[in-house]
Short mmCIF file of C-alpha atoms in Angstrom, two decimals:
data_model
loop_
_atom_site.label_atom_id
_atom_site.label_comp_id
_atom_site.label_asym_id
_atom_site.label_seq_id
_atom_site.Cartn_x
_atom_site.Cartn_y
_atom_site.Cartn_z
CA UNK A 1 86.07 129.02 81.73
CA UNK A 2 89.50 127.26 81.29
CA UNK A 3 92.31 126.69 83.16
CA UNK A 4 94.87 123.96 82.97
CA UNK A 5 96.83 124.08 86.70
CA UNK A 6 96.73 121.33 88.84
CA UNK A 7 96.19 123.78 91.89
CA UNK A 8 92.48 124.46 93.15
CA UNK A 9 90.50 127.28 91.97
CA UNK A 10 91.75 131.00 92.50
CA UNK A 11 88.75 133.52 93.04
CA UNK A 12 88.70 134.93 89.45
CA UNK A 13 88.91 131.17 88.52
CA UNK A 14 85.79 130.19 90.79
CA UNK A 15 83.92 133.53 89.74
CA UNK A 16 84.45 132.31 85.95
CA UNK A 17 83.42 128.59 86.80
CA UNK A 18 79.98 130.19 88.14
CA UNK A 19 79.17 132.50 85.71
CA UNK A 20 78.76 129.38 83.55
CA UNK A 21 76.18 128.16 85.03
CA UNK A 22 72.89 130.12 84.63
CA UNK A 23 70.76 128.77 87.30
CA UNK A 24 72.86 130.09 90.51
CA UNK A 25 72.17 133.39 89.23
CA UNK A 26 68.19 132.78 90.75
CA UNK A 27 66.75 133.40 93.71
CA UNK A 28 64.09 131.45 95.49
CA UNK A 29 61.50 131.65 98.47
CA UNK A 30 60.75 134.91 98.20
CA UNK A 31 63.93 136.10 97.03
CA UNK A 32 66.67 134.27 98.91
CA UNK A 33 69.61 133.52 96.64
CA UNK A 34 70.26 129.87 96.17
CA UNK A 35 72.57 128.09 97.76
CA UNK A 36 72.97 124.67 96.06
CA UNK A 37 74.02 121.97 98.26
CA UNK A 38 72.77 118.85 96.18
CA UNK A 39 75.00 118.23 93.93
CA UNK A 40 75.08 114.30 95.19
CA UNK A 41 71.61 114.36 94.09
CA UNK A 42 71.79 116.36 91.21
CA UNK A 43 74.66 118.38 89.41
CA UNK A 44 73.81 121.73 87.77
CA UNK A 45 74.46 122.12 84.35
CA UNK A 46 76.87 124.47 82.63
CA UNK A 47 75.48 126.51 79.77
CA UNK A 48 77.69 124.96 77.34
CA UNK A 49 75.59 121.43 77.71
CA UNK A 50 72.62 123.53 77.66
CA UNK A 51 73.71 124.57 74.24
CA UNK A 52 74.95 121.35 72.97
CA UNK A 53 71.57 119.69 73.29
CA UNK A 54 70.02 122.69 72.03
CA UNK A 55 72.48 122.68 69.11
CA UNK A 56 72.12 119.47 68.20
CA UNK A 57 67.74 119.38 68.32
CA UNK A 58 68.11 123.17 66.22
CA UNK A 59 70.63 120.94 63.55
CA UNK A 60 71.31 117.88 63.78
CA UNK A 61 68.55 115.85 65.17
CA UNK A 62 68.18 112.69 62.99
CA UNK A 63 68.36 108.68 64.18
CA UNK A 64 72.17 107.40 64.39
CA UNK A 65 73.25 104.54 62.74
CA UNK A 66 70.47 104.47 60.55
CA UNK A 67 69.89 106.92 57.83
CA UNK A 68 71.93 107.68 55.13
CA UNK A 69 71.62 111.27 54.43
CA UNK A 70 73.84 114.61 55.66
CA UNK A 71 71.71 114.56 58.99
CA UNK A 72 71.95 111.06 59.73
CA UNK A 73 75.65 111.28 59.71
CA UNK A 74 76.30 114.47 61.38
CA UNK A 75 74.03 112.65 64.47
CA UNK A 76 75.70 109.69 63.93
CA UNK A 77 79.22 111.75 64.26
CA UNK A 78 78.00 113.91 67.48
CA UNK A 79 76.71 110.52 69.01
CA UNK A 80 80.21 108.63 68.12
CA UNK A 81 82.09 112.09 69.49
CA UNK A 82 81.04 112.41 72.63
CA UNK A 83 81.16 108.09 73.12
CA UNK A 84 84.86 108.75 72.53
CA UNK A 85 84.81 111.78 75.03
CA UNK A 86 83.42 110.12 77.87
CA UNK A 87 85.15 107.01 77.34
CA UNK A 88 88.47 109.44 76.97
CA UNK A 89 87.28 111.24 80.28
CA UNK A 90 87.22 107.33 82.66
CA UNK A 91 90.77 106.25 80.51
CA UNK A 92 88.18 104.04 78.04
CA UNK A 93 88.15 103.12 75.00
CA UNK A 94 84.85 104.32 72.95
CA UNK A 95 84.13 100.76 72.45
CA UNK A 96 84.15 99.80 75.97
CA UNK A 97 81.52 102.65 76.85
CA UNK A 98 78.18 101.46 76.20
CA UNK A 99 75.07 104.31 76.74
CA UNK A 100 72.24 103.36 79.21
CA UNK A 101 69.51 105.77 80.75
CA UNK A 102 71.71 105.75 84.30
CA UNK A 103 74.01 104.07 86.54
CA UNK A 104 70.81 102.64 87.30
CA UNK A 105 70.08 100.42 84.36
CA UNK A 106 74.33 100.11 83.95
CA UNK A 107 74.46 97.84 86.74
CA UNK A 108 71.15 95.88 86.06
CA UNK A 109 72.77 95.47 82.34
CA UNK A 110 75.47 93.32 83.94
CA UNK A 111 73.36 91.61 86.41
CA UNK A 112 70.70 90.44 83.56
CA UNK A 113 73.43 89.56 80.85
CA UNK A 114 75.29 87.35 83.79
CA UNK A 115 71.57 86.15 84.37
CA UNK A 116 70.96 85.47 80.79
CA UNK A 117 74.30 83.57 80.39
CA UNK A 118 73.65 81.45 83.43
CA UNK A 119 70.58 80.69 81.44
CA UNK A 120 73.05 79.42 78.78
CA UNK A 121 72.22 82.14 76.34
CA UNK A 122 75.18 83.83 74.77
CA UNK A 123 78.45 82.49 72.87
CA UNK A 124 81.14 79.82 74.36
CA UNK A 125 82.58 83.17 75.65
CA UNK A 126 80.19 83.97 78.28
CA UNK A 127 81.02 81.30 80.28
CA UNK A 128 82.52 82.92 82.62
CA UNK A 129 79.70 85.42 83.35
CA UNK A 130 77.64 82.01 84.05
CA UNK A 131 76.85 81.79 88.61
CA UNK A 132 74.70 79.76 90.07
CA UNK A 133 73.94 77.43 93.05
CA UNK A 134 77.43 77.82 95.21
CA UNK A 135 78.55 80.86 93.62
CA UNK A 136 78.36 83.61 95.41
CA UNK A 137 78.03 87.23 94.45
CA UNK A 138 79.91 90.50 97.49
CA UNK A 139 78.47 93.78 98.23
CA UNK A 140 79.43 95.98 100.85
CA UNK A 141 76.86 97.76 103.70
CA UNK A 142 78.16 100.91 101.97
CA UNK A 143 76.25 100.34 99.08
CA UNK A 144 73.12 102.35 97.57
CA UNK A 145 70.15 100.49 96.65
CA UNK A 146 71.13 100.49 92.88
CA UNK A 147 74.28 98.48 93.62
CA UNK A 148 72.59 96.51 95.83
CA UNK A 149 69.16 95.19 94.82
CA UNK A 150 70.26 93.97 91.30
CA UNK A 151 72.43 91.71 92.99
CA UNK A 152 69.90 90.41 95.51
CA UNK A 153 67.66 90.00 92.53
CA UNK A 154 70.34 88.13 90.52
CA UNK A 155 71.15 85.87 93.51
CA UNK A 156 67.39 84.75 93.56
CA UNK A 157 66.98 83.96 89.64
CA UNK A 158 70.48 82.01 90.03
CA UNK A 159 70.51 80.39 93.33
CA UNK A 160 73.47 81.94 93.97
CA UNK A 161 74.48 83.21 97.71
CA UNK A 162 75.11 86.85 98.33
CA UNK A 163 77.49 87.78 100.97
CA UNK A 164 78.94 91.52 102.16
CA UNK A 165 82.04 93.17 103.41
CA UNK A 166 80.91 95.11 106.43
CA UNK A 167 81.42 98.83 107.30
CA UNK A 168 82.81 100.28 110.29
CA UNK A 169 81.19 102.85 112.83
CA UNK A 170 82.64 105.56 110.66
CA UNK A 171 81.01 104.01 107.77
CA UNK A 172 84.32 103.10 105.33
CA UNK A 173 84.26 99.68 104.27
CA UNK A 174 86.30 97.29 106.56
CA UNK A 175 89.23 95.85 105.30
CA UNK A 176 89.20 92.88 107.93
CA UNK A 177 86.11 91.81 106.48
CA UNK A 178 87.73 90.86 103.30
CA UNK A 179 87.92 87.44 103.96
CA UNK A 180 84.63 86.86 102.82
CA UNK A 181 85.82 87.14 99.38
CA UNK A 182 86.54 83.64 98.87
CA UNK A 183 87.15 80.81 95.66
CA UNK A 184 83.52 80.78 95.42
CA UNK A 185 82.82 84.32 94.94
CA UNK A 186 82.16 84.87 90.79
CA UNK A 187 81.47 89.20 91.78
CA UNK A 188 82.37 91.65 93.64
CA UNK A 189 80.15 95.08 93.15
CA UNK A 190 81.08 98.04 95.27
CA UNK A 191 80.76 102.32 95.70
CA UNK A 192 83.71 103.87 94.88
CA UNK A 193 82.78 106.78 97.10
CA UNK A 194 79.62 106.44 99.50
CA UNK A 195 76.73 108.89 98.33
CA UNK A 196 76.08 109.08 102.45
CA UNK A 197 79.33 109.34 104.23
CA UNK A 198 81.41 110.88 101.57
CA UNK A 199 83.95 108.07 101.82
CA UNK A 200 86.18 106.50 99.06
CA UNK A 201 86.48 103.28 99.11
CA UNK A 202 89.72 100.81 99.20
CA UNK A 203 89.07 100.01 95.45
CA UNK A 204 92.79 98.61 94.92
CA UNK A 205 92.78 96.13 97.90
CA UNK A 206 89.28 94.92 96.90
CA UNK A 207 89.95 94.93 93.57
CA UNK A 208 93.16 92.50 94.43
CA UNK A 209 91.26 90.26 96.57
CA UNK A 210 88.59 89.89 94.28
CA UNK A 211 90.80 88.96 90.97
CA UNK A 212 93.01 86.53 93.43
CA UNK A 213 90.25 85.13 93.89
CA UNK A 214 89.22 85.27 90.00
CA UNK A 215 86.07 86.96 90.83
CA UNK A 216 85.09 90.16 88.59
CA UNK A 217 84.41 94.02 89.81
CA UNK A 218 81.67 95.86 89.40
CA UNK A 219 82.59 99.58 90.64
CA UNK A 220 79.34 102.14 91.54
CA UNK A 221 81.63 105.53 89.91
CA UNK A 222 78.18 107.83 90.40
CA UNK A 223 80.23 109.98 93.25
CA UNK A 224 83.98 109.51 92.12
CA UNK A 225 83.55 110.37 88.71
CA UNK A 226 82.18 114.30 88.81
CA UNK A 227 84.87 114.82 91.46
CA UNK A 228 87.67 113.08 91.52
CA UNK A 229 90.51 112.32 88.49
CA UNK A 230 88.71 108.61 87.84
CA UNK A 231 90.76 105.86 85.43
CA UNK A 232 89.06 102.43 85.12
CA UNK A 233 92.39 101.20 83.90
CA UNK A 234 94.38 102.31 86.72
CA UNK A 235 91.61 101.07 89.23
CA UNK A 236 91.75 97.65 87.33
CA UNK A 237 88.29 97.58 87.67
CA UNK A 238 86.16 94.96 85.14
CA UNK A 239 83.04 97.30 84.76
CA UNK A 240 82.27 100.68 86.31
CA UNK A 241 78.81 102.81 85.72
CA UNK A 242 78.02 106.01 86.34
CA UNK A 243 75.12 108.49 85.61
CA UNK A 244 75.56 111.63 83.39
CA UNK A 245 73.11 113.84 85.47
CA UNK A 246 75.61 114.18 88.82
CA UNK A 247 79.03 114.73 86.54
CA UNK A 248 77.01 118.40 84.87
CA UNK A 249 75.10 116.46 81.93
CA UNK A 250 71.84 116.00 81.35
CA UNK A 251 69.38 113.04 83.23
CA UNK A 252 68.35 110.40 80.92
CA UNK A 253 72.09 109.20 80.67
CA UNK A 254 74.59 107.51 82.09
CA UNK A 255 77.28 104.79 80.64
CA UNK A 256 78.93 101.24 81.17
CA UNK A 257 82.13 100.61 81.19
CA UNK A 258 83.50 97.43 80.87
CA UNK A 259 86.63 95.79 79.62
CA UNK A 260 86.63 95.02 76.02
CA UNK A 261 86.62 91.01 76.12
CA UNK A 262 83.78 91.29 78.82
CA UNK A 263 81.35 92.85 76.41
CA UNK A 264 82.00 90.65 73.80
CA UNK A 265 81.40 88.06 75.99
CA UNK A 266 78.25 89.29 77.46
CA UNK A 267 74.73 88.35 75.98
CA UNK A 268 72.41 91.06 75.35
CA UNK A 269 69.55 92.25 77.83
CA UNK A 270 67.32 94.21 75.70
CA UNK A 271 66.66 92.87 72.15
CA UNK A 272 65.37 94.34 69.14
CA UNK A 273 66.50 96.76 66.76
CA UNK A 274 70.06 98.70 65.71
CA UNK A 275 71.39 96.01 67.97
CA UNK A 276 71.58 92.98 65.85
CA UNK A 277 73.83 92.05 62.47
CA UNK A 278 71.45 89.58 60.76
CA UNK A 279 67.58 88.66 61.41
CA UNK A 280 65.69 85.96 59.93
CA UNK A 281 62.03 84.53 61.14
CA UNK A 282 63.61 82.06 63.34
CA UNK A 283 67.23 83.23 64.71
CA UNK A 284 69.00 86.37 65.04
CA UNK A 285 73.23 87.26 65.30
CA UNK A 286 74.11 90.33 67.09
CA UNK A 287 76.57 92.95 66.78
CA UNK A 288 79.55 93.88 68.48
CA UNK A 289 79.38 96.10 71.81
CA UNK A 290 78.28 98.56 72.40
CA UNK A 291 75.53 98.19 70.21
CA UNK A 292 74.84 94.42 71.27
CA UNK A 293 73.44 96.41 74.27
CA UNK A 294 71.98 99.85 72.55
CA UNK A 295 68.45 98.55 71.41
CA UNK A 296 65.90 100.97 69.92
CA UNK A 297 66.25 104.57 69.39
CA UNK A 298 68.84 106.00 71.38
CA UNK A 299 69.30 109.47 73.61
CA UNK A 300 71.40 110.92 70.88
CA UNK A 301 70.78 114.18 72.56
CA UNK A 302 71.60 113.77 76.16
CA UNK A 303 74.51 111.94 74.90
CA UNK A 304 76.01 115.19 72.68
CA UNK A 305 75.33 116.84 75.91
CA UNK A 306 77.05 114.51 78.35
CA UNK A 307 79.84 114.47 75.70
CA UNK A 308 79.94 118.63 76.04
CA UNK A 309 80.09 118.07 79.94
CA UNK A 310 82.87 115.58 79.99
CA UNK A 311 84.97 118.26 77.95
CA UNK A 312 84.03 120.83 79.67
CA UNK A 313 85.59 119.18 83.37
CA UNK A 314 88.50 118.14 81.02
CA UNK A 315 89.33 121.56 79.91
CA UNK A 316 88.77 122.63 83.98
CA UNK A 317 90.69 120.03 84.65
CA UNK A 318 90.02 117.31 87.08
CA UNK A 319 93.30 118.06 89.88
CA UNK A 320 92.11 121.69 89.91
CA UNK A 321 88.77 120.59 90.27
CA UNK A 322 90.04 118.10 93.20
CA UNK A 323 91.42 120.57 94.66
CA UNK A 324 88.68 122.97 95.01
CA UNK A 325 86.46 120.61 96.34
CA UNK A 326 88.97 118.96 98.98
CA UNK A 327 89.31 122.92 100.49
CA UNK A 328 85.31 122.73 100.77
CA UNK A 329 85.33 119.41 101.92
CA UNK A 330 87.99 120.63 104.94
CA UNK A 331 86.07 123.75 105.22
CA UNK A 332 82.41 121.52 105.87
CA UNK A 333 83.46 119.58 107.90
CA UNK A 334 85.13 121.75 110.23
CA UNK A 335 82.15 123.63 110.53
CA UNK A 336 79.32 121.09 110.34
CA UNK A 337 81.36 119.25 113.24
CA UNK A 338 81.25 122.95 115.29
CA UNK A 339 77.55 122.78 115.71
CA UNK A 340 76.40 121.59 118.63
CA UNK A 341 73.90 118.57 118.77
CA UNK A 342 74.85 117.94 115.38
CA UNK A 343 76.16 114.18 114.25
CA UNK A 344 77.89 113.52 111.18
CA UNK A 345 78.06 109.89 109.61
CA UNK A 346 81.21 109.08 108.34
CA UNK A 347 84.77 109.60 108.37
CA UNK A 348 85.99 113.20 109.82
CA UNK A 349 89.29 113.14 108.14
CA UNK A 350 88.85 114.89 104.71
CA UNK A 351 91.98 113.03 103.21
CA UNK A 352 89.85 109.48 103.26
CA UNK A 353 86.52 111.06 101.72
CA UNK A 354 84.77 113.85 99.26
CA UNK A 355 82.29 116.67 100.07
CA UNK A 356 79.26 114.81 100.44
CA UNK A 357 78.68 115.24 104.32
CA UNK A 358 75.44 113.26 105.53
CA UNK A 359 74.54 114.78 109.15
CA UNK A 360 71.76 113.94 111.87
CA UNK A 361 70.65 116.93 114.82
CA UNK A 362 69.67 115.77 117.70
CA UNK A 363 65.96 115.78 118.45
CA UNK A 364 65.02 117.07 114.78
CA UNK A 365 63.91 115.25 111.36
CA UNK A 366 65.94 115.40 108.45
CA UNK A 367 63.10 116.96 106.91
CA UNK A 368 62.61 119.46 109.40
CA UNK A 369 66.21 120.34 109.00
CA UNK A 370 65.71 120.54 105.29
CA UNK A 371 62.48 122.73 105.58
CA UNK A 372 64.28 125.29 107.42
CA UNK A 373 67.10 125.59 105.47
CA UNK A 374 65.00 125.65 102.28
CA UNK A 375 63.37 128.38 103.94
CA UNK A 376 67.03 130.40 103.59
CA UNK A 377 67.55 129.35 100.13
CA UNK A 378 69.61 126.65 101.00
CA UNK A 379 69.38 123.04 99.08
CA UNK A 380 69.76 120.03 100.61
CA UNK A 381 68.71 116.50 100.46
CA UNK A 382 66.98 114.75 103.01
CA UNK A 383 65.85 111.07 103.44
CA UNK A 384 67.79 107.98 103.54
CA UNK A 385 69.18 108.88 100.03
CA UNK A 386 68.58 104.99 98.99
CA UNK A 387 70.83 103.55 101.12
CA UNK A 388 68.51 102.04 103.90
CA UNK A 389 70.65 99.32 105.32
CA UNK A 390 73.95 101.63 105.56
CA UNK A 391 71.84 104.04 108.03
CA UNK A 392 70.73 101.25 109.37
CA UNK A 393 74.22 100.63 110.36
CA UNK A 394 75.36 103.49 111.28
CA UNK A 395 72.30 104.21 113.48
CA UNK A 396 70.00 106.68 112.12
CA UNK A 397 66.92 105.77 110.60
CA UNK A 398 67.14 108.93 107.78
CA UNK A 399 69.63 112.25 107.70
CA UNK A 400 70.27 115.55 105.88
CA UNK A 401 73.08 116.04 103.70
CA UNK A 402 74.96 118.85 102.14
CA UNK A 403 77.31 118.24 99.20
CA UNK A 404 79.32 120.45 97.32
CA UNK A 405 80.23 121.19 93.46
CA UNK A 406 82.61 122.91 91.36
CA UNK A 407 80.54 126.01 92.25
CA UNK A 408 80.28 125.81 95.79
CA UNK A 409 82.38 128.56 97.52
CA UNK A 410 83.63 128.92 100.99
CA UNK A 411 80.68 131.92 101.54
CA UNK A 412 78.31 129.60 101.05
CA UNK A 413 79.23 126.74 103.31
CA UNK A 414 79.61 129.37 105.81
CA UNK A 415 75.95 130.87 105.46
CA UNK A 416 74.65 127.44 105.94
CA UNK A 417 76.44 126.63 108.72
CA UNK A 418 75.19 129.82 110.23
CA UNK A 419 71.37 128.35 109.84
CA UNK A 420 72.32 124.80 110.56
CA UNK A 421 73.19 126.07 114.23
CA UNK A 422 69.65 127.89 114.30
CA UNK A 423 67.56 124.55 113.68
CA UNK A 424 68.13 122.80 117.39
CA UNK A 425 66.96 126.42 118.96
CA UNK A 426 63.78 127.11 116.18
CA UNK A 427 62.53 123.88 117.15
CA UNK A 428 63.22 124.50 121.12
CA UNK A 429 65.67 121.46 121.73
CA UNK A 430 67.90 122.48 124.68
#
């Protein structure tokens, strides 16, 4: 499927964009055709990724950076390729993207190396990653558990203090809380969009606050990257992560950003092999990033199929893509918001946030809800979708939540609307 406008999808455009991906075509529970409405959890994957990992295990499957025969190098080139196409896809450059297994392990990679420096490993350099007693490191309530518990964890080993920006009942981060972002603070880490309430964050005033204040950014890109035109540059951001699995690639992958002087400053986390320069029996050099922080065998194949999905949203184009998703994002909304007894957390303006619409009925579990919609062939996630202290917040202990993708069409929002408004009366709540 191609196209090149910056408009949203037309219908032959949208019909195209699903016929690429092989799964919708099933049915499930007894023959109900799926509706996929977990894309926040999960994206589905176009056939051309599909084929791209397949290609590479049926010829090219070798170790990278390693050997030195015809196989070797064509990995090593398909590795190196889609580095450079990823990076290319955030505004990077391909040695400012370092591989991890997902955003997961991206964030803990800069939580342990500033860990590790404060430890006074590392070169002169990494001074400025150093924190400790009187530092202090902001979050937001808005954040999931991954950018959140690294920090907590890094506060402990360092004896630094950790402090947040709060959120307000609408569950966007609140700007009058900035103040808390002071001299002292060495990091700020914070969601670009929330993977609950859909909304984007204020990443330019944080971002200004934070480097007035000569503190570095850490920016959780899991939800703004597969839908929304993302530059790291732009956003002036220090690091970003984000995992390969929600933006149509495989699991097992995701990527760091971070600014080139910041990874050569940063010690390594894992040590071992491919990611050194010279070993002896009693001290070791390492190599430039990203391979100071690329030990042991890599996933060369996930990454030649990450590499196929960042091209394949570039050749869609991310401002069609935008677009698309903004009409569904209207579209759920509206209609989510028409059921009665039915609560949604967040923002109801679709200009501040994306299509990832977290929702509580009144009198029902989340997983009830989910159960019965399951039961119509309709996916979506229920739980507390690792963001505890953010429900917490905005009062619900756990909540269902639709969210949309490329593929999602207007039909289908509709048709689960229509069962959403049947779960209050199946279960007999007035």
């Amino acid at each position: 499927m191609s196209t090149t406008a910056e408009h949203t999808l037309t219908a032959a455009e949208l019909a195209a964009v699903r016929a690429d991906f092989p799964l919708l075509e099933r049915t499930v529970r007894g023959g109900q055709p799926l509706v996929y409405l977990d894309s926040a959890a999960t994206s589905q994957k176009p056939e051309c990724v599909i084929d791209a990992e397949q290609d590479f295990y049926l010829r090219r499957n070798a170790a990278v950076h390693r050997g030195a025969h015809a196989l070797a190098e064509e990995a090593t080139d398909a590795y190196e390729h889609a580095r450079a196409a990823v990076a290319g896809f955030i505004g990077a450059g391909a040695d400012e993207l370092v591989w991890t297994k997902n955003a997961t392990e991206a964030i803990n990679l800069v939580a342990y190396a500033m860990s590790n420096a404060s430890a006074g490993r590392g070169a002169p350099a990494s001074e400025r990653l150093r924190i400790g007693p009187g530092d202090e490191v902001v979050v937001t309530e808005a954040e999931h558990h991954a950018n959140l518990v690294p920090w907590q964890e890094l506060c402990a080993r360092t004896g630094a203090a950790l402090r947040y920006l709060t959120v307000t009942d609408d569950g966007r981060i609140d700007t009058t809380s900035l103040d808390v972002i002071t001299e002292r603070t060495a990091l700020v880490a914070l969601t670009h969009v929330s993977n609950v309430t859909g909304a984007i964050s204020p990443v330019a005033e944080v971002v200004a606050a934070a480097h007035a204040a000569g503190a570095l950014v850490v920016l959780d890109a899991c939800q703004s990257v597969p839908h929304l035109p993302v530059d790291v540059r732009s956003l002036d951001v220090d690091f970003a992560a984000f995992s390969g699995h929600k933006m149509l690639g495989p699991t097992g992958i995701g990527a760091l950003y971070g600014r080139r002087e910041l990874l050569e400053a940063m010690p390594p986390v894992l040590t071992g092999g491919s990611m050194v320069e010279v070993v002896t029996m009693t001290s070791t050099t390492y190599a430039p990033p990203p391979a100071r922080f690329e030990a042991g065998t890599q996933m060369v194949a996930q990454a030649v199929g990450l590499g196929a999905a960042a091209d394949y949203l570039s050749e869609l184009g991310m401002p069609a893509l935008a677009a698309h998703e903004a009409e569904l994002t209207t579209h759920l909304l509206r209609r989510v918001g028409d059921v009665p007894g039915v609560r949604i957390l967040g923002p109801t303006d679709p200009a501040t946030r994306i299509g990832v619409v977290s929702f509580v009925v009144d009198g029902v579990h989340p997983h009830d809800v989910g159960q019965l919609l399951d039961a119509a062939g309709i996916a979506v996630r229920v739980g507390h979708h690792c963001a505890q202290p953010l429900h917490r917040r905005l009062g619900a202990h756990s909540s269902a939540r639709a969210s949309v993708g490329i593929h999602t069409t207007i039909e289908e929002i509709d048709f689960f609307a229509e069962h959403l408004a049947r779960v209050r009366q199946f279960f007999g709540r007035p």
